[in-house]
mmCIF file of C-alpha atoms in Angstrom:
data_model
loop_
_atom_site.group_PDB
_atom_site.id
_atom_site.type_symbol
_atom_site.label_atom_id
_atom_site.label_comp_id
_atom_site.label_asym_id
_atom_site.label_seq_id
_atom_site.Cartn_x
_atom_site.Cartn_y
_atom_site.Cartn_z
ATOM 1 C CA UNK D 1 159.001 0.501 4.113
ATOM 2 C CA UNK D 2 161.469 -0.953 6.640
ATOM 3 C CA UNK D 3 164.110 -3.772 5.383
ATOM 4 C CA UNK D 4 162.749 -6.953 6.507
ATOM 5 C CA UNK D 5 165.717 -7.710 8.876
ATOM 6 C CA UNK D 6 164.272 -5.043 11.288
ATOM 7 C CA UNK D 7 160.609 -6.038 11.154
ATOM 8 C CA UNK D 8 160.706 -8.043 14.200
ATOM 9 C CA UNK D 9 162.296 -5.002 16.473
ATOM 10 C CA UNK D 10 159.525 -2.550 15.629
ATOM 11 C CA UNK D 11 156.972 -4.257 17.808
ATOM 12 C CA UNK D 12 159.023 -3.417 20.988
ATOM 13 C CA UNK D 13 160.507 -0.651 20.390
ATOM 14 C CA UNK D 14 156.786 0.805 19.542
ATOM 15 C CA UNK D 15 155.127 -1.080 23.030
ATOM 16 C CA UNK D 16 157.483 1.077 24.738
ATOM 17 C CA UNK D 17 157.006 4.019 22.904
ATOM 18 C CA UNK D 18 153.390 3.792 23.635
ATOM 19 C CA UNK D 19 153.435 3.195 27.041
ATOM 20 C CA UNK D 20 155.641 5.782 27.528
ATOM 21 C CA UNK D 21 153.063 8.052 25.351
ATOM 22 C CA UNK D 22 150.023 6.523 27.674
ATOM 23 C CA UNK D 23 152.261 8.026 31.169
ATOM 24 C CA UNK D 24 153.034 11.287 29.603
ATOM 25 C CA UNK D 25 149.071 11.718 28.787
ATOM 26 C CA UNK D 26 148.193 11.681 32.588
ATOM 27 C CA UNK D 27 149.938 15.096 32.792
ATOM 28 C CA UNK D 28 147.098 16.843 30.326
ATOM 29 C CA UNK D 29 144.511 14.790 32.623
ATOM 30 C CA UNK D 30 145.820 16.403 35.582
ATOM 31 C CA UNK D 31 145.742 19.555 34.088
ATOM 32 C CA UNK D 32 142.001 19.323 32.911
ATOM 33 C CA UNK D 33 141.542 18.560 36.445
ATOM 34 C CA UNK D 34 143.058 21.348 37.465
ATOM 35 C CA UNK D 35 141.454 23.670 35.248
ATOM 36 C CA UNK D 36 138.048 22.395 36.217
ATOM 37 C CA UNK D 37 138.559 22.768 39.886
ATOM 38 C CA UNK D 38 139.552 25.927 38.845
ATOM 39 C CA UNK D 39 136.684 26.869 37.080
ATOM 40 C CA UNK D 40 134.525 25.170 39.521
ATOM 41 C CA UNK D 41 136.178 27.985 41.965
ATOM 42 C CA UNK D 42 137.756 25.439 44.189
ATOM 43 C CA UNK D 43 141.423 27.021 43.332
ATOM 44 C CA UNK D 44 142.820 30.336 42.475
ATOM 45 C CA UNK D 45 145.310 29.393 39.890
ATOM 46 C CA UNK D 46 145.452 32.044 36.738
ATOM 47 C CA UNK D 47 148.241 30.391 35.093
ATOM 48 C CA UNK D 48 146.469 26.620 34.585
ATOM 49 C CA UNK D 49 145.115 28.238 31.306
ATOM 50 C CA UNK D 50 147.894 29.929 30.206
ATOM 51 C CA UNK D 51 150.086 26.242 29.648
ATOM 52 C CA UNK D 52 147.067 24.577 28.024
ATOM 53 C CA UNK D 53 145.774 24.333 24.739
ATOM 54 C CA UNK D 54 142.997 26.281 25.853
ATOM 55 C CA UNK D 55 140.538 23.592 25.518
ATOM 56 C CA UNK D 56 136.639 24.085 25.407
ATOM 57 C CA UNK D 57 134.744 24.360 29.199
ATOM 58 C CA UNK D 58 133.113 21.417 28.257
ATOM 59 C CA UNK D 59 136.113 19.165 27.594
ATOM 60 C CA UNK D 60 137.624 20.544 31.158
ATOM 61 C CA UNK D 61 134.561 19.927 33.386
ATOM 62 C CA UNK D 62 135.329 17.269 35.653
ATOM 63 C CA UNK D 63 132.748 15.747 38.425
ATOM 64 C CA UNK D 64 132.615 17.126 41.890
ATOM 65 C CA UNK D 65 134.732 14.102 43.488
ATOM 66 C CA UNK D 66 137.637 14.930 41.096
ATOM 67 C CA UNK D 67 137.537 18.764 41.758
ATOM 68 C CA UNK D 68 137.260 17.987 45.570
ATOM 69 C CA UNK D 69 139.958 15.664 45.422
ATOM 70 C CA UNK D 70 141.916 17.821 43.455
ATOM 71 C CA UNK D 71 141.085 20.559 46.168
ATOM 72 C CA UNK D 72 142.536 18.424 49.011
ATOM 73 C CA UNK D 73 145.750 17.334 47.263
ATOM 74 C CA UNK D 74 146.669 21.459 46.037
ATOM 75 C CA UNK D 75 145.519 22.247 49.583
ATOM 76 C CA UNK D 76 148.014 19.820 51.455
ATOM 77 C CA UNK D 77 150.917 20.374 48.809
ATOM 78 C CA UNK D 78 150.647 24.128 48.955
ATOM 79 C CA UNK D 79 150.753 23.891 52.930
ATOM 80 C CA UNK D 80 154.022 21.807 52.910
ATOM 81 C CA UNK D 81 155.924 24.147 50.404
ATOM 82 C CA UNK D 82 154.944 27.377 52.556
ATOM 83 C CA UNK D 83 155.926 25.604 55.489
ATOM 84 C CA UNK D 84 159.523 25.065 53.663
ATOM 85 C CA UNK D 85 159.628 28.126 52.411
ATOM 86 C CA UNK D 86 158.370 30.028 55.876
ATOM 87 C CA UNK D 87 160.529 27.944 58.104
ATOM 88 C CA UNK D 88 164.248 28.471 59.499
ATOM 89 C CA UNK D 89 166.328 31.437 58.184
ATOM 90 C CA UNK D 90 164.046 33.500 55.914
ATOM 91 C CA UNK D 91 166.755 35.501 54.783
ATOM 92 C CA UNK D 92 168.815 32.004 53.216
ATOM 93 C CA UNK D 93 167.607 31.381 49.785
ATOM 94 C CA UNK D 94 165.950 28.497 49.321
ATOM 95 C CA UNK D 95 165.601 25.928 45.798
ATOM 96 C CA UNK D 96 162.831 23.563 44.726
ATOM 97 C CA UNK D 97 163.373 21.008 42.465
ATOM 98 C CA UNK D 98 159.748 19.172 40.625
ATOM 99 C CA UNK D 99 160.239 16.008 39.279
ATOM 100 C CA UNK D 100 157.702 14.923 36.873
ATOM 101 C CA UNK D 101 156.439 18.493 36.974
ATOM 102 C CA UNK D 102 154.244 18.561 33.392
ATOM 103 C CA UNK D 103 152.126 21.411 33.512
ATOM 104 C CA UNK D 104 152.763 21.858 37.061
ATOM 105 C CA UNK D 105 152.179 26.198 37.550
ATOM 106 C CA UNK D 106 152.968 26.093 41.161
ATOM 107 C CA UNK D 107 156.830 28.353 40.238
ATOM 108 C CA UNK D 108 154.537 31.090 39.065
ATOM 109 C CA UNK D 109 152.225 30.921 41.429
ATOM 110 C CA UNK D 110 155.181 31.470 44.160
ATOM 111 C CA UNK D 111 156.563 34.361 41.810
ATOM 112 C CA UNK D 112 152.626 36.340 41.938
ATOM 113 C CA UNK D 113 152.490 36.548 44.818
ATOM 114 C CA UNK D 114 152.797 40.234 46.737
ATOM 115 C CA UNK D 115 156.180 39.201 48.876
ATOM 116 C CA UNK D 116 157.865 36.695 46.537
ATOM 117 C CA UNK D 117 159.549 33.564 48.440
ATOM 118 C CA UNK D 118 163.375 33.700 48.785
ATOM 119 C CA UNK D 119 164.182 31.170 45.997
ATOM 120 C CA UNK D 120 167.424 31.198 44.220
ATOM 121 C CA UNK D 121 166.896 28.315 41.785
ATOM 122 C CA UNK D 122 163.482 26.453 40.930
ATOM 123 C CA UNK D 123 164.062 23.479 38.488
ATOM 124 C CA UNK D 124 161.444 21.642 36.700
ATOM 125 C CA UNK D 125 162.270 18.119 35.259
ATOM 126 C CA UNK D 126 159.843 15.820 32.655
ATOM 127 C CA UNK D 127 160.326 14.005 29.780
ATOM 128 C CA UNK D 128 161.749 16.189 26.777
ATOM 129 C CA UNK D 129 158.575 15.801 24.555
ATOM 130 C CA UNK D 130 156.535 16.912 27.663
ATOM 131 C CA UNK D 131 159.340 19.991 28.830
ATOM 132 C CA UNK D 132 159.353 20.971 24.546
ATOM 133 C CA UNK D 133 155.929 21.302 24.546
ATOM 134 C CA UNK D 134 155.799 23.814 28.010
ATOM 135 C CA UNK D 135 158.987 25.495 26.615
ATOM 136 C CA UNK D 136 157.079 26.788 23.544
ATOM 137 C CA UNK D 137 154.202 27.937 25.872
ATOM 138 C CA UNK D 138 156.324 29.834 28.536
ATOM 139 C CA UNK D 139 158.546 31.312 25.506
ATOM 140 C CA UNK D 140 155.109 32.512 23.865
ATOM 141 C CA UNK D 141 153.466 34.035 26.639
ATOM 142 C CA UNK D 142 154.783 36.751 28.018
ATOM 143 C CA UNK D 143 153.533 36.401 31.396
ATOM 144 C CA UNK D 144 155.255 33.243 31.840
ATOM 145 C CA UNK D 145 158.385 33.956 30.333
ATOM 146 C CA UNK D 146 158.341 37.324 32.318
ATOM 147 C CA UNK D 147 158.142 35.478 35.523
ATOM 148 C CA UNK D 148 161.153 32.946 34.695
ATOM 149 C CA UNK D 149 163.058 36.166 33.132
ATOM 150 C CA UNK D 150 163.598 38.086 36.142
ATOM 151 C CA UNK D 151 164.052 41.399 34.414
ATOM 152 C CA UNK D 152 166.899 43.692 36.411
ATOM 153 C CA UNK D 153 165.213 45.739 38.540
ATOM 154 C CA UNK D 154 167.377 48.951 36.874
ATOM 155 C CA UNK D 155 165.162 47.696 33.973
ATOM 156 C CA UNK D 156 163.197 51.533 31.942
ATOM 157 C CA UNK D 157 160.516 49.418 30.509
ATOM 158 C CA UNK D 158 157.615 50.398 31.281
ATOM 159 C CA UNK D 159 154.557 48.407 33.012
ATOM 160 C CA UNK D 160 152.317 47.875 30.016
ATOM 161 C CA UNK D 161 155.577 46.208 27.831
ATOM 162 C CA UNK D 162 157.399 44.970 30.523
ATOM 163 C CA UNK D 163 157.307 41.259 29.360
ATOM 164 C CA UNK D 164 158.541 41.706 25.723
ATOM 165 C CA UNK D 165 161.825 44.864 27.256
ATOM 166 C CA UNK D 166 163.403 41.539 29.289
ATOM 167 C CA UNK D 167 167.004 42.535 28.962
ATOM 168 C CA UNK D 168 169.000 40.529 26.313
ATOM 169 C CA UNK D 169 170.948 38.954 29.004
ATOM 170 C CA UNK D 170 167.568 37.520 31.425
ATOM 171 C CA UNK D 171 166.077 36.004 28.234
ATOM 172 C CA UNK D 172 165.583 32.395 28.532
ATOM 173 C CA UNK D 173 168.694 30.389 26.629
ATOM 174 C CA UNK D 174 166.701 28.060 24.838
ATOM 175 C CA UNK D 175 169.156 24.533 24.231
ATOM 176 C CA UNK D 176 168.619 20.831 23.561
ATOM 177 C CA UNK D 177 166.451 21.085 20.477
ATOM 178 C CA UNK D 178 163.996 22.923 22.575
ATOM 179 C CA UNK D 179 163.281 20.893 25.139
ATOM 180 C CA UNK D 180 165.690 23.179 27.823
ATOM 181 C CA UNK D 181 165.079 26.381 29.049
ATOM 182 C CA UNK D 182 167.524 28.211 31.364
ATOM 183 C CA UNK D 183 167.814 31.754 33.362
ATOM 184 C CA UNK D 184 169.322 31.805 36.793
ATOM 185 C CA UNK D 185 166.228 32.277 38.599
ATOM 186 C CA UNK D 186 164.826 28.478 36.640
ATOM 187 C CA UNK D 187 165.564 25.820 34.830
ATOM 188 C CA UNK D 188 163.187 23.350 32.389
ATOM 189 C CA UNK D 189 165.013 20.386 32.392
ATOM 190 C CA UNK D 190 164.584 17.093 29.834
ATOM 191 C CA UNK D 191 165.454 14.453 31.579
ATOM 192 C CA UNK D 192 164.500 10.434 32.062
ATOM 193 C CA UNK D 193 164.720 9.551 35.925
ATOM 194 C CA UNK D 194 164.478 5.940 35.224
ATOM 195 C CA UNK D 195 167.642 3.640 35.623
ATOM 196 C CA UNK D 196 168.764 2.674 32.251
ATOM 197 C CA UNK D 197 170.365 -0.864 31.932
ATOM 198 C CA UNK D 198 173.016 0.772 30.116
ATOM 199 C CA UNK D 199 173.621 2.946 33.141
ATOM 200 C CA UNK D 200 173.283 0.654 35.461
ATOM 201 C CA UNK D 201 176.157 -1.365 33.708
ATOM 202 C CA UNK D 202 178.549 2.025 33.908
ATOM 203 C CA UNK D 203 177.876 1.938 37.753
ATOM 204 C CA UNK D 204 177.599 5.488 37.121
ATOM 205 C CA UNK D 205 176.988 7.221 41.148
ATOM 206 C CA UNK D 206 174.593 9.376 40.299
ATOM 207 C CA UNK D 207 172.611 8.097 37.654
ATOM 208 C CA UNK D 208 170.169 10.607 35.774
ATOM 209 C CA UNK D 209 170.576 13.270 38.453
ATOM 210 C CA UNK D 210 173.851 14.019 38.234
ATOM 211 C CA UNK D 211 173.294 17.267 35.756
ATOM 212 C CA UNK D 212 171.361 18.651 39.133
ATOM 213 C CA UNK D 213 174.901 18.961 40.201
ATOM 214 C CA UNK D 214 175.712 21.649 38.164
ATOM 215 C CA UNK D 215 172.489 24.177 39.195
ATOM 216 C CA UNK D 216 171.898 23.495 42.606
ATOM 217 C CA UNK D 217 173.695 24.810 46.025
ATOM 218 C CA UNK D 218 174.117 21.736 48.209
ATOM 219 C CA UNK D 219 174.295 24.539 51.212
ATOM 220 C CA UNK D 220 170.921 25.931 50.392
ATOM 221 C CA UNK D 221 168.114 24.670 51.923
ATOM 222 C CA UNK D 222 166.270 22.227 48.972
ATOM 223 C CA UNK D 223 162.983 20.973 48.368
ATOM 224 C CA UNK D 224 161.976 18.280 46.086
ATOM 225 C CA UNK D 225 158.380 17.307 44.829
ATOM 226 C CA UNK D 226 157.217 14.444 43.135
ATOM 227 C CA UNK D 227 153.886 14.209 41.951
ATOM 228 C CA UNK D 228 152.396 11.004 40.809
ATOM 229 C CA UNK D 229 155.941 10.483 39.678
ATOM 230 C CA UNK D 230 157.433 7.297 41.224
ATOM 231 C CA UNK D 231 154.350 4.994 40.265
ATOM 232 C CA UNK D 232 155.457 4.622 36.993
ATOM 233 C CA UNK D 233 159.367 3.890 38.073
ATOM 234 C CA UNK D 234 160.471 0.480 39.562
ATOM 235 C CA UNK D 235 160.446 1.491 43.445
ATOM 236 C CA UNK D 236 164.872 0.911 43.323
ATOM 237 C CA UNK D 237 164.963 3.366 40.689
ATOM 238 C CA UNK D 238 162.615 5.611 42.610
ATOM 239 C CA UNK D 239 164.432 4.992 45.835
ATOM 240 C CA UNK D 240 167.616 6.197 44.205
ATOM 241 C CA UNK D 241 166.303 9.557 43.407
ATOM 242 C CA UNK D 242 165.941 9.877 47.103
ATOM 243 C CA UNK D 243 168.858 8.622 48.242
ATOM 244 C CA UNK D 244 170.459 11.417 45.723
ATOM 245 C CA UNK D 245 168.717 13.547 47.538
ATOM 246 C CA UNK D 246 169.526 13.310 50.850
ATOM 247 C CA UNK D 247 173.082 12.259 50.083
ATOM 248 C CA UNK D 248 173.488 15.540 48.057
ATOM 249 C CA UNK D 249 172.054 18.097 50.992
ATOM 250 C CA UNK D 250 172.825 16.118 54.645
ATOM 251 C CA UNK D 251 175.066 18.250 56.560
ATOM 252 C CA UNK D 252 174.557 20.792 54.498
ATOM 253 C CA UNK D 253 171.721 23.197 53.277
ATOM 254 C CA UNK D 254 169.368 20.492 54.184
ATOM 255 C CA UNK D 255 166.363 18.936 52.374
ATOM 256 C CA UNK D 256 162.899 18.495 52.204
ATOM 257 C CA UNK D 257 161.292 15.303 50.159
ATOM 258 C CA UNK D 258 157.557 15.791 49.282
ATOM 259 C CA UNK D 259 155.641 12.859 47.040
ATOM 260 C CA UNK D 260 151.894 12.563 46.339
ATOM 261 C CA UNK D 261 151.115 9.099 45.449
ATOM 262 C CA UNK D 262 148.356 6.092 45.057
ATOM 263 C CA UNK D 263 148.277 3.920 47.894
ATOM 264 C CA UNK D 264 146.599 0.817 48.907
ATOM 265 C CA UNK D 265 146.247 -0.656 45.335
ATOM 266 C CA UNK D 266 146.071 -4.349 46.405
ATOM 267 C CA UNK D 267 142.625 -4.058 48.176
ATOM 268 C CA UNK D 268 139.358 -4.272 45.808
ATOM 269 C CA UNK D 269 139.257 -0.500 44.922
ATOM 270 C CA UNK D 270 142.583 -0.553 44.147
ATOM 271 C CA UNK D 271 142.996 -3.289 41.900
ATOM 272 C CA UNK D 272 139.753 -1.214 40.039
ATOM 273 C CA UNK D 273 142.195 1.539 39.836
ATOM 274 C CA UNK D 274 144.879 -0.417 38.570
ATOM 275 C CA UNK D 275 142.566 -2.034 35.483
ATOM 276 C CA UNK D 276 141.342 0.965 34.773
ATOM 277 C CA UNK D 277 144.990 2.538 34.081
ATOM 278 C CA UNK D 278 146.121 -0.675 32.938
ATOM 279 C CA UNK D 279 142.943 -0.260 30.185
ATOM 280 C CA UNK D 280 144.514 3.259 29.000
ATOM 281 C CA UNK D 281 148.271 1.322 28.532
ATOM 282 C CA UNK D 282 149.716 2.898 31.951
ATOM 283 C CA UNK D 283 151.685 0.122 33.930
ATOM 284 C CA UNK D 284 152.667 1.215 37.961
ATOM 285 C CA UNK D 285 155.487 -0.614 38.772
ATOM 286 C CA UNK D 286 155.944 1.174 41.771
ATOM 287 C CA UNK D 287 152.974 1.491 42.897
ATOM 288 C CA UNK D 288 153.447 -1.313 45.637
ATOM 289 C CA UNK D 289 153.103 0.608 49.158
ATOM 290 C CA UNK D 290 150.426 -0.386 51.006
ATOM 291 C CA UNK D 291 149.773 2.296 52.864
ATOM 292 C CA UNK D 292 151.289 6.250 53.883
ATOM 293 C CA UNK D 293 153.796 5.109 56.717
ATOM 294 C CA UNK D 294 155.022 2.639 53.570
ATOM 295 C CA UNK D 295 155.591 5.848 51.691
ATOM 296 C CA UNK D 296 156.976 7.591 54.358
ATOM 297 C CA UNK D 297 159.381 4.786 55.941
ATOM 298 C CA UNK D 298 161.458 5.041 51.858
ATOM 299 C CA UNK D 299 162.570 8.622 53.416
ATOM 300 C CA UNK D 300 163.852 6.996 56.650
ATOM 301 C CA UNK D 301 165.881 4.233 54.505
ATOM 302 C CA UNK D 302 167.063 6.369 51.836
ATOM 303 C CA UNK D 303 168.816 8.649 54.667
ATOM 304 C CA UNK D 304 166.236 11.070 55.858
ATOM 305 C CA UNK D 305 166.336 11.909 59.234
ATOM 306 C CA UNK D 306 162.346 12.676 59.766
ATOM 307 C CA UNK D 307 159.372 11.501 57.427
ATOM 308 C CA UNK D 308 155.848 11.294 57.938
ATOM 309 C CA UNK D 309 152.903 10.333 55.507
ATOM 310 C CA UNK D 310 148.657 10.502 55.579
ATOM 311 C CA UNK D 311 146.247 9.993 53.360
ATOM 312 C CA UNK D 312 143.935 12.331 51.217
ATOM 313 C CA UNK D 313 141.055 11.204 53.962
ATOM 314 C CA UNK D 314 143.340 12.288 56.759
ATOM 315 C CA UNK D 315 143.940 15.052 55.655
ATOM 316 C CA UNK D 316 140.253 16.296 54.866
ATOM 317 C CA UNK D 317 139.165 15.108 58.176
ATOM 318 C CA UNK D 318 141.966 16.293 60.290
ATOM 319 C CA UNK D 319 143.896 19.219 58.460
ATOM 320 C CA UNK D 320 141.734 21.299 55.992
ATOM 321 C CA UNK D 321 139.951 24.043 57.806
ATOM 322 C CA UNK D 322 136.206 23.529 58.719
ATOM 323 C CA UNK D 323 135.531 26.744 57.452
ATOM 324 C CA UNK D 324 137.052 26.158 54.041
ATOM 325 C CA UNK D 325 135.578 22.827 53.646
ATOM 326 C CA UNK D 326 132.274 24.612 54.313
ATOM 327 C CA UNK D 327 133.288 26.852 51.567
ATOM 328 C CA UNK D 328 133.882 24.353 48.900
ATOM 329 C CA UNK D 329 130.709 22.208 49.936
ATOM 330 C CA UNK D 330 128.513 24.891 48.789
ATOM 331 C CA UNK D 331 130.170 24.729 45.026
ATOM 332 C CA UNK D 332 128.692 21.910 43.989
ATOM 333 C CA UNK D 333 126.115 18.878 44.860
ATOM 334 C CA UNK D 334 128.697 16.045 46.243
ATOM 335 C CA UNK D 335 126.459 12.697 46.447
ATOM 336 C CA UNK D 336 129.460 9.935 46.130
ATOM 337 C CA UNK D 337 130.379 10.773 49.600
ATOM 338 C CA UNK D 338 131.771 7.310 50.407
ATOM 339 C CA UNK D 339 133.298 6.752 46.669
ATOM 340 C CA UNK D 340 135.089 9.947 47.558
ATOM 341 C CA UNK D 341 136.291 8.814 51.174
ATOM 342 C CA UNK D 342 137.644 5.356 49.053
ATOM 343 C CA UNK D 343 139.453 7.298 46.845
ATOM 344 C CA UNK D 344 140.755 9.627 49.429
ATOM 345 C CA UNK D 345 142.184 6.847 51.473
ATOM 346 C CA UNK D 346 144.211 5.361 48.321
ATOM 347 C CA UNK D 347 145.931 8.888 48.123
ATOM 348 C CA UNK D 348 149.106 10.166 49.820
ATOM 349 C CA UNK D 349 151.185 12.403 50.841
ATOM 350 C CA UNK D 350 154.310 12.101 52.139
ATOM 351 C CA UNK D 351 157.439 14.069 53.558
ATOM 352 C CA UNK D 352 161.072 13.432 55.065
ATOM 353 C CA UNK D 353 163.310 16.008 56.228
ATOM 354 C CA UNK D 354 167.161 15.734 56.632
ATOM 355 C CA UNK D 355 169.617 18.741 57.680
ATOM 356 C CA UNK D 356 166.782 21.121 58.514
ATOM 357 C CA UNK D 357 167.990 21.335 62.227
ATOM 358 C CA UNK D 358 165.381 23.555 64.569
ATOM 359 C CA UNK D 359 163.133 24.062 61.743
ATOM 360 C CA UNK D 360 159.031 22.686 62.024
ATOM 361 C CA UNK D 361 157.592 21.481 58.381
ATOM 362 C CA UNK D 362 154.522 20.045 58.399
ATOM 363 C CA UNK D 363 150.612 20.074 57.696
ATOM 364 C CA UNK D 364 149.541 22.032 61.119
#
């Protein structure tokens, strides 16, 4: 039992803890969703199962406007990254950085396929209970930790035992309690993004990001992600990440900024969103932008040179191929056609660009 003199703390410290808790449980939603759009056959992703608990088919089943949704917003992301990664100098190494990245599979994804991307560093940043929990499941499956490994291509193993011959020195260094993993290809970093007051008192430049410092090139080209990330961080905190950003890479190796985000939250949908998070314990401070240009005008002010934004609606009327939304139509019976046209439109995705001189990044 606690001395009396601290009773009165508890309360606050454990509010925080638990909404904290309530933000870090919207990663294992996504994931479900993922898995069921998956499973559904909407996506090709084999590595969705391999960082879950490998929950029941019946717990991951999600309704046909969630797996369409979630359809539409892999879709559009994937398009943006292979745009990055296609565009410019092919033969200049490239690095992504994914903040708030969870479960997020998309580094293994890139390293499957048949003629690998040119990335020299992919870092993946969440909270340290979230990156402790994925550092146990890439160290335990040897696919994953294969993929992070790199193994040196003089490597004798053979093909059947390839994963558990990694050379001794392309193992994963396991550090901060085991919440960090690190090889020079990636990097699973713990790490808050949000502002402390404490921080904020030192005046420190950087804040939070200034360990990226230490694994990133600022003359490589650089991409950033952040999914469903900023929401839950007051916008000035949020708009300081990007400012980082672009500070760190212009004149440089350039950068590309990529967020998906909720939109629109003030209208009556919205605020039905917002109640229904708000119901789970999950406050979104920074979910105030009205709209996609809102999302993409933060680029333009944090010192991007280029941004654009659209919606989830946008983008399924005006980007997806017909012949591919023809192809996911016939996977399941869709009859909330105009629920799933509301929720599209308070979706986003948006992108700046700074530094990437002659080179075309978009959704066409």
């Amino acid at each position: 039992m606690l001395p009396r003199r601290f009773e009165e703390s508890v309360p606050q410290l454990g509010q925080s803890a638990r909404a904290d808790q309530a933000i870090r449980a919207t990663d294992g939603d996504a994931l479900i969703s993922r898995i069921s759009a998956v499973n559904a056959g909407y996506l090709h992703d084999p590595f969705a199962s391999l960082i879950a608990k490998a929950p029941s088919s019946s717990t991951t089943r999600r309704v046909p406007l969630i797996n369409v949704g979630t359809h539409h917003r892999t879709w559009a992301l994937d398009k943006l990254v292979d745009s990055f990664l296609e565009s410019g100098d092919k033969d200049k190494a490239r690095q992504i950085v994914s903040l708030g990245a969870g479960s997020d599979t998309r580094f293994w994804r890139l390293m499957s396929r048949t003629n690998r991307p040119n990335i020299s560093k992919y870092v993946e940043i969440d909270f340290d209970d979230v990156t402790s929990i994925k550092a146990r499941r890439i160290c335990m499956n040897k696919t994953l930790s294969a993929a992070i490994s790199s193994p040196l291509p003089s490597s004798s193993s053979s093909s059947s035992d390839a994963a558990s011959s990694i050379p001794a020195q392309t193992k994963p260094q396991v550090s901060q309690g085991g919440s960090r993993l690190d090889t020079p290809l990636y990097t699973l970093l713990p790490l808050d993004l949000r502002i402390k007051k404490d921080l904020q008192a030192q005046a420190q430049e950087n804040g939070p990001l200034d360990v990226l410092s230490t694994l990133l090139d600022p003359e490589l080209p650089t991409l950033f992600l952040a999914e469903c990330v900023y929401c839950y961080m007051q916008p000035e905190e949020s708009g300081r990440v990007i400012e980082w950003f672009a500070a760190k890479f212009k004149g440089k190796g350039g950068c590309l900024g990529v967020v998906y985000e909720m939109c629109g939250l003030d209208d009556s949908f919205g605020l039905v969103m917002r109640r229904n998070l708000q119901a789970r314990g999950i406050q979104l401070p920074g979910a105030v932008f009205a709209n996609p240009q809102a999302q993409a005008e933060r680029f333009l002010k944090a010192g991007f040179e280029k941004a654009e934004g659209v919606s989830l609606r946008t983008i399924r009327r005006d980007f997806v191929p017909r012949d591919e939304l023809e192809r996911i139509s016939k996977l399941e019976m869709l009859d909330e056609v105009e629920e799933l046209e509301l929720m599209l439109d308070h979706y986003c995705i948006a992108w700046g660009s700074v530094g990437l001189v002659g080179e075309t990044i978009g959704l066409s």
